[in-house]
Amino acid sequence: MTSEDLYRILLKVYPARYRRKYEQAMTQCFRDQLRAADTRGKRVRLWFRTIVDFALNVPARHLETPPRTPYPNAYGERARRAIYLARLEKGPFSYGEISLENLLLGALRSDEELTSALLGPHGMETLVTMVRAMETNKVVPRSPLLRWERGRRRRGPTLALDCKKALAKAQQEAHDSCTQVSSRHILLGILDQDTSLATRLLRERALDLSYLRSSSDPDTRRPNG
Amino acid sequence: MTTLTPAVFHILLALADRDRHGYGIMLEIAERTNRQVQMGPGTLYGTLKRMLEGSLIEECDERIDPDLSDERRRYYRITQQGRRAAAAEAERLQALVRIARAKSVFRAA
């Protein structure tokens, strides 16, 4: 058994949720450390540090509560609805992840007043047609025999990485304006992403950032209020 | 003002000049501190997780680091909020050093 095999076995003591996200990266990191430890003495010291690392961190990871937003009521009603609608756009039992385009449609659907101000009376329909056409052209992974894929199917779609980034940016915008996250903050978050189709669609419609920042969502309030 | 833990501050400093992957962060911290601070993968990824949840950093793309191996690695980037937190912590530490100087602590050491 190699040192890396032993490390992989030791990683099983971390909580499953944490392992799902970081197991591969931690193993890769340990492998890099092993590569750098080119003498027996260095390898012994590495193992000693690794055992201490486990002793300090495993209990801490088990004691952590499940991931939450920085404060529980960080999202206003429309922002929560936007995410719910994005999930519906994807389909609750579909494969793959909720894309930025799904989030864009969710955000626009959750705030009709904002949508008509930004896109005009028929703008939404055009946007939906364009996004749906793009979605149907996407290649969706289908390998239902794999266990992890079945697990994903049971849990429903998760947020894609660029969606998470957009929501993080939305939280930052809301934090800067001292309010809950609104669907307008989510649009700002989407606009902040560089390469996505959703961002391009918004930019082509010459969305005014200052309008999004200055107009307030009446449903939001201070997070701790 | 919130005080950052040493691990969080070290990681923010490591990411201040460019995006890095996990092992790159470990190397930078070890080199910068003359190997006095050597984070293990458990401490590093536990701290990165908390920093991601607090929006101090964000995940970038996965790519290969040609200096290491042909494995793809997840890179991390400091956010504006992270920069603000690091600047506030640096100012806090600077103020402490000023106090230490005024009380001649350095001369005694």
Short mmCIF file of C-alpha atoms in Angstrom, two decimals:
data_model
loop_
_atom_site.label_atom_id
_atom_site.label_comp_id
_atom_site.label_asym_id
_atom_site.label_seq_id
_atom_site.Cartn_x
_atom_site.Cartn_y
_atom_site.Cartn_z
CA MET A 1 0.00 0.00 0.00
CA THR A 2 1.41 3.39 -0.97
CA SER A 3 1.34 6.52 1.18
CA GLU A 4 -1.30 7.98 -1.14
CA ASP A 5 -3.55 4.92 -0.69
CA LEU A 6 -3.24 5.26 3.08
CA TYR A 7 -4.07 8.97 2.86
CA ARG A 8 -7.16 8.20 0.77
CA ILE A 9 -8.34 5.74 3.44
CA LEU A 10 -7.73 8.29 6.19
CA LEU A 11 -9.80 10.85 4.29
CA LYS A 12 -12.88 8.66 4.88
CA VAL A 13 -13.08 10.05 8.42
CA TYR A 14 -14.10 13.47 7.07
CA PRO A 15 -17.85 14.13 6.70
CA ALA A 16 -19.25 12.84 3.38
CA ARG A 17 -20.47 16.29 2.27
CA TYR A 18 -17.02 17.77 2.77
CA ARG A 19 -15.34 14.78 1.13
CA ARG A 20 -17.50 15.06 -1.98
CA LYS A 21 -16.15 18.53 -2.63
CA TYR A 22 -12.56 18.37 -1.41
CA GLU A 23 -11.39 14.73 -1.40
CA GLN A 24 -9.86 14.89 -4.85
CA ALA A 25 -8.14 18.23 -4.28
CA MET A 26 -6.78 17.15 -0.87
CA THR A 27 -5.39 13.92 -2.32
CA GLN A 28 -3.80 15.89 -5.15
CA CYS A 29 -2.26 18.25 -2.61
CA PHE A 30 -0.90 15.37 -0.53
CA ARG A 31 0.50 13.77 -3.69
CA ASP A 32 2.34 17.04 -4.45
CA GLN A 33 3.71 17.12 -0.91
CA LEU A 34 4.89 13.51 -1.26
CA ARG A 35 6.62 14.36 -4.52
CA ALA A 36 8.45 17.23 -2.84
CA ALA A 37 9.48 15.05 0.15
CA ASP A 38 12.40 13.36 -1.58
CA THR A 39 14.15 11.86 1.47
CA ARG A 40 13.00 9.39 4.12
CA GLY A 41 13.33 12.06 6.84
CA LYS A 42 11.15 14.52 4.91
CA ARG A 43 8.50 11.85 4.35
CA VAL A 44 8.42 11.02 8.08
CA ARG A 45 8.02 14.73 8.90
CA LEU A 46 5.28 15.01 6.28
CA TRP A 47 3.35 12.12 7.82
CA PHE A 48 3.76 13.61 11.28
CA ARG A 49 2.34 16.94 10.05
CA THR A 50 -0.44 15.11 8.23
CA ILE A 51 -1.54 13.24 11.36
CA VAL A 52 -1.61 16.52 13.32
CA ASP A 53 -3.57 18.08 10.43
CA PHE A 54 -6.17 15.30 10.70
CA ALA A 55 -6.39 15.56 14.48
CA LEU A 56 -7.04 19.30 14.30
CA ASN A 57 -9.40 19.42 11.35
CA VAL A 58 -11.57 16.29 11.33
CA PRO A 59 -13.47 17.16 14.56
CA ALA A 60 -13.88 20.75 13.35
CA ARG A 61 -15.41 19.64 10.03
CA HIS A 62 -17.82 17.29 11.85
CA LEU A 63 -18.92 20.08 14.18
CA GLU A 64 -19.68 22.47 11.33
CA THR A 65 -23.30 23.04 10.47
CA PRO A 66 -24.44 22.50 6.86
CA PRO A 67 -23.51 25.36 4.52
CA ARG A 68 -25.71 28.39 4.84
CA THR A 69 -25.72 31.87 3.44
CA PRO A 70 -23.81 34.39 5.62
CA TYR A 71 -27.05 35.22 7.38
CA PRO A 72 -30.23 33.13 7.13
CA ASN A 73 -32.49 35.81 5.67
CA ALA A 74 -29.91 37.17 3.23
CA TYR A 75 -32.22 36.56 0.27
CA GLY A 76 -35.34 38.63 -0.23
CA GLU A 77 -38.59 37.03 -1.35
CA ARG A 78 -38.10 37.74 -5.07
CA ALA A 79 -34.51 36.49 -5.04
CA ARG A 80 -35.66 33.23 -3.42
CA ARG A 81 -38.41 33.00 -6.02
CA ALA A 82 -35.86 33.66 -8.78
CA ILE A 83 -33.79 30.66 -7.65
CA TYR A 84 -36.92 28.52 -7.33
CA LEU A 85 -38.00 29.48 -10.86
CA ALA A 86 -34.48 28.80 -12.18
CA ARG A 87 -34.74 25.31 -10.69
CA LEU A 88 -38.13 24.85 -12.38
CA GLU A 89 -36.63 26.03 -15.69
CA LYS A 90 -34.10 23.23 -15.45
CA GLY A 91 -36.74 20.73 -14.35
CA PRO A 92 -36.65 19.35 -10.82
CA PHE A 93 -35.58 15.83 -11.81
CA SER A 94 -33.41 16.60 -14.80
CA TYR A 95 -29.75 15.83 -15.26
CA GLY A 96 -27.07 18.47 -15.30
CA GLU A 97 -26.83 21.72 -13.41
CA ILE A 98 -28.87 24.90 -13.21
CA SER A 99 -27.19 27.18 -15.72
CA LEU A 100 -26.73 30.92 -15.63
CA GLU A 101 -29.38 31.14 -18.36
CA ASN A 102 -31.89 29.35 -16.10
CA LEU A 103 -31.02 31.81 -13.35
CA LEU A 104 -31.46 34.73 -15.73
CA LEU A 105 -34.98 33.60 -16.67
CA GLY A 106 -35.78 32.97 -13.00
CA ALA A 107 -34.61 36.47 -12.01
CA LEU A 108 -36.59 38.16 -14.80
CA ARG A 109 -39.74 36.12 -14.12
CA SER A 110 -39.62 36.87 -10.42
CA ASP A 111 -39.82 40.64 -10.96
CA GLU A 112 -42.30 41.61 -13.69
CA GLU A 113 -41.99 45.33 -13.05
CA LEU A 114 -38.24 45.19 -13.55
CA THR A 115 -38.55 42.96 -16.61
CA SER A 116 -40.90 45.28 -18.45
CA ALA A 117 -38.76 48.29 -17.51
CA LEU A 118 -35.65 46.60 -18.89
CA LEU A 119 -36.92 44.60 -21.83
CA GLY A 120 -40.17 46.23 -22.88
CA PRO A 121 -43.57 44.47 -23.13
CA HIS A 122 -42.47 41.59 -25.40
CA GLY A 123 -38.82 41.39 -24.45
CA MET A 124 -39.31 38.52 -22.05
CA GLU A 125 -40.91 36.24 -24.66
CA THR A 126 -38.02 36.85 -27.07
CA LEU A 127 -35.50 36.14 -24.36
CA VAL A 128 -37.23 32.91 -23.31
CA THR A 129 -37.27 31.69 -26.92
CA MET A 130 -33.58 32.43 -27.35
CA VAL A 131 -32.55 30.79 -24.08
CA ARG A 132 -34.71 27.69 -24.68
CA ALA A 133 -33.25 27.28 -28.18
CA MET A 134 -29.77 27.44 -26.68
CA GLU A 135 -30.68 24.98 -23.89
CA THR A 136 -31.97 22.34 -26.31
CA ASN A 137 -28.67 22.46 -28.20
CA LYS A 138 -26.70 21.67 -25.07
CA VAL A 139 -25.18 18.20 -24.71
CA VAL A 140 -26.52 16.65 -21.51
CA PRO A 141 -24.55 13.80 -19.91
CA ARG A 142 -26.62 10.64 -19.68
CA SER A 143 -25.18 7.62 -17.96
CA PRO A 144 -27.94 6.47 -15.64
CA LEU A 145 -26.07 3.35 -14.58
CA LEU A 146 -23.54 5.38 -12.62
CA ARG A 147 -24.31 5.63 -8.93
CA TRP A 148 -23.35 9.26 -8.54
CA GLU A 149 -25.57 10.22 -11.43
CA ARG A 150 -28.53 8.50 -9.77
CA GLY A 151 -27.72 10.41 -6.60
CA ARG A 152 -27.75 13.68 -8.49
CA ARG A 153 -31.08 12.78 -10.03
CA ARG A 154 -32.65 12.13 -6.64
CA ARG A 155 -31.41 15.43 -5.25
CA GLY A 156 -32.45 17.38 -8.34
CA PRO A 157 -30.23 19.79 -10.27
CA THR A 158 -27.53 21.73 -8.46
CA LEU A 159 -26.22 25.20 -9.27
CA ALA A 160 -23.48 25.43 -11.90
CA LEU A 161 -20.23 27.13 -10.90
CA ASP A 162 -20.97 30.37 -12.79
CA CYS A 163 -24.40 30.45 -11.09
CA LYS A 164 -22.72 30.23 -7.69
CA LYS A 165 -20.36 33.02 -8.69
CA ALA A 166 -23.28 35.18 -9.86
CA LEU A 167 -25.08 34.62 -6.56
CA ALA A 168 -21.90 35.42 -4.60
CA LYS A 169 -21.64 38.69 -6.54
CA ALA A 170 -25.35 39.35 -5.89
CA GLN A 171 -24.72 38.89 -2.16
CA GLN A 172 -21.81 41.29 -2.33
CA GLU A 173 -23.94 43.90 -4.13
CA ALA A 174 -26.69 43.46 -1.54
CA HIS A 175 -24.14 43.69 1.25
CA ASP A 176 -22.78 46.94 -0.21
CA SER A 177 -26.28 48.41 -0.40
CA CYS A 178 -27.17 47.04 3.07
CA THR A 179 -30.28 45.19 1.90
CA GLN A 180 -31.36 41.63 1.27
CA VAL A 181 -30.46 40.08 -2.08
CA SER A 182 -33.11 40.96 -4.68
CA SER A 183 -33.63 39.74 -8.24
CA ARG A 184 -31.92 42.99 -9.35
CA HIS A 185 -28.78 41.98 -7.45
CA ILE A 186 -28.95 38.59 -9.16
CA LEU A 187 -29.01 40.34 -12.56
CA LEU A 188 -25.97 42.37 -11.50
CA GLY A 189 -24.31 39.10 -10.53
CA ILE A 190 -25.09 37.60 -13.95
CA LEU A 191 -23.77 40.71 -15.71
CA ASP A 192 -20.53 40.31 -13.76
CA GLN A 193 -19.85 36.93 -15.38
CA ASP A 194 -17.72 37.37 -18.46
CA THR A 195 -18.30 34.52 -20.85
CA SER A 196 -21.83 33.21 -20.48
CA LEU A 197 -24.64 33.47 -23.00
CA ALA A 198 -26.91 34.94 -20.33
CA THR A 199 -24.47 37.78 -19.76
CA ARG A 200 -24.18 38.42 -23.51
CA LEU A 201 -27.96 38.48 -23.88
CA LEU A 202 -28.25 41.04 -21.11
CA ARG A 203 -25.44 43.17 -22.51
CA GLU A 204 -26.92 43.10 -26.02
CA ARG A 205 -30.03 44.65 -24.54
CA ALA A 206 -27.81 47.42 -23.19
CA LEU A 207 -28.94 46.95 -19.63
CA ASP A 208 -28.24 49.96 -17.53
CA LEU A 209 -26.22 48.93 -14.48
CA SER A 210 -26.90 52.19 -12.73
CA TYR A 211 -30.67 51.56 -13.10
CA LEU A 212 -30.30 48.15 -11.48
CA ARG A 213 -28.25 49.60 -8.64
CA SER A 214 -30.42 52.66 -8.04
CA SER A 215 -33.84 51.00 -8.30
CA SER A 216 -34.77 49.29 -5.09
CA ASP A 217 -36.88 46.20 -4.64
CA PRO A 218 -39.71 47.05 -2.23
CA ASP A 219 -39.76 43.45 -0.98
CA THR A 220 -36.25 43.61 0.41
CA ARG A 221 -35.17 44.92 3.76
CA ARG A 222 -32.03 44.98 5.86
CA PRO A 223 -30.86 41.38 6.41
CA ASN A 224 -31.07 41.52 10.18
CA GLY A 225 -34.16 43.67 10.24
CA MET B 1 -14.21 45.19 12.62
CA THR B 2 -13.76 41.40 12.36
CA THR B 3 -10.34 39.96 13.08
CA LEU B 4 -9.18 37.40 10.53
CA THR B 5 -7.58 34.15 11.67
CA PRO B 6 -3.89 33.80 10.72
CA ALA B 7 -4.76 31.03 8.22
CA VAL B 8 -7.34 33.22 6.44
CA PHE B 9 -4.97 36.20 6.35
CA HIS B 10 -2.11 34.08 4.98
CA ILE B 11 -4.36 32.71 2.22
CA LEU B 12 -5.66 36.17 1.30
CA LEU B 13 -2.06 37.40 1.05
CA ALA B 14 -1.13 34.41 -1.10
CA LEU B 15 -3.98 35.21 -3.49
CA ALA B 16 -3.45 38.99 -3.47
CA ASP B 17 -1.07 39.03 -6.45
CA ARG B 18 -2.48 36.19 -8.55
CA ASP B 19 -4.84 33.24 -8.69
CA ARG B 20 -3.42 30.04 -7.23
CA HIS B 21 -4.46 26.42 -6.73
CA GLY B 22 -4.45 24.74 -3.31
CA TYR B 23 -0.89 23.42 -3.42
CA GLY B 24 0.30 26.74 -4.91
CA ILE B 25 -1.19 28.53 -1.89
CA MET B 26 0.59 26.10 0.49
CA LEU B 27 3.92 26.63 -1.28
CA GLU B 28 3.61 30.42 -1.33
CA ILE B 29 2.81 30.58 2.39
CA ALA B 30 5.65 28.20 3.29
CA GLU B 31 8.17 30.18 1.20
CA ARG B 32 6.99 33.56 2.45
CA THR B 33 7.25 32.50 6.11
CA ASN B 34 10.55 30.62 5.76
CA ARG B 35 8.64 27.37 6.35
CA GLN B 36 7.46 28.55 9.78
CA VAL B 37 3.85 28.21 8.61
CA GLN B 38 3.18 24.94 6.78
CA MET B 39 -0.49 24.25 6.23
CA GLY B 40 -1.71 20.72 5.73
CA PRO B 41 -4.42 19.93 3.17
CA GLY B 42 -7.01 19.64 5.98
CA THR B 43 -6.35 23.14 7.34
CA LEU B 44 -6.03 24.60 3.85
CA TYR B 45 -9.26 23.24 2.38
CA GLY B 46 -11.21 23.74 5.62
CA THR B 47 -10.19 27.40 5.56
CA LEU B 48 -10.83 27.76 1.81
CA LYS B 49 -14.33 26.35 2.35
CA ARG B 50 -15.12 28.93 5.03
CA MET B 51 -13.67 31.71 2.90
CA LEU B 52 -15.78 30.66 -0.09
CA GLU B 53 -18.89 30.68 2.11
CA GLY B 54 -17.94 34.16 3.34
CA SER B 55 -17.30 35.37 -0.26
CA LEU B 56 -13.70 36.33 0.59
CA ILE B 57 -12.48 34.22 -2.33
CA GLU B 58 -14.07 32.57 -5.34
CA GLU B 59 -13.34 29.51 -7.40
CA CYS B 60 -11.94 30.06 -10.88
CA ASP B 61 -11.59 27.55 -13.65
CA GLU B 62 -9.71 24.24 -13.51
CA ARG B 63 -6.46 24.17 -15.45
CA ILE B 64 -3.07 22.51 -15.59
CA ASP B 65 -0.08 23.99 -13.77
CA PRO B 66 2.80 23.31 -16.18
CA ASP B 67 5.35 23.63 -13.33
CA LEU B 68 3.89 20.70 -11.41
CA SER B 69 2.19 17.93 -13.38
CA ASP B 70 -0.39 17.41 -16.08
CA GLU B 71 -3.27 17.19 -13.58
CA ARG B 72 -6.04 19.77 -13.76
CA ARG B 73 -6.28 21.92 -10.65
CA ARG B 74 -8.97 24.19 -9.25
CA TYR B 75 -7.75 27.78 -8.95
CA TYR B 76 -8.92 30.31 -6.37
CA ARG B 77 -9.19 34.10 -6.68
CA ILE B 78 -9.52 36.82 -4.06
CA THR B 79 -12.76 38.87 -4.25
CA GLN B 80 -13.20 42.60 -3.62
CA GLN B 81 -14.63 41.70 -0.22
CA GLY B 82 -11.53 39.59 0.44
CA ARG B 83 -9.25 42.48 -0.52
CA ARG B 84 -11.12 44.80 1.80
CA ALA B 85 -10.88 42.27 4.66
CA ALA B 86 -7.14 41.79 4.05
CA ALA B 87 -6.54 45.54 3.95
CA ALA B 88 -8.48 46.03 7.19
CA GLU B 89 -6.50 43.24 8.88
CA ALA B 90 -3.18 44.68 7.64
CA GLU B 91 -4.15 48.09 9.05
CA ARG B 92 -5.13 46.50 12.36
CA LEU B 93 -1.77 44.72 12.60
CA GLN B 94 0.04 47.91 11.57
CA ALA B 95 -1.67 49.78 14.40
CA LEU B 96 -0.58 47.06 16.84
CA VAL B 97 3.02 47.29 15.60
CA ARG B 98 2.90 51.08 16.09
CA ILE B 99 1.80 50.56 19.69
CA ALA B 100 4.54 47.98 20.20
CA ARG B 101 7.11 50.44 18.83
CA ALA B 102 5.82 53.23 21.04
CA LYS B 103 6.20 50.96 24.07
CA SER B 104 9.75 49.99 23.01
CA VAL B 105 8.84 46.31 22.77
CA PHE B 106 11.22 45.78 19.84
CA ARG B 107 14.22 47.16 21.71
CA ALA B 108 13.66 44.71 24.55
CA ALA B 109 13.49 41.70 22.21
#
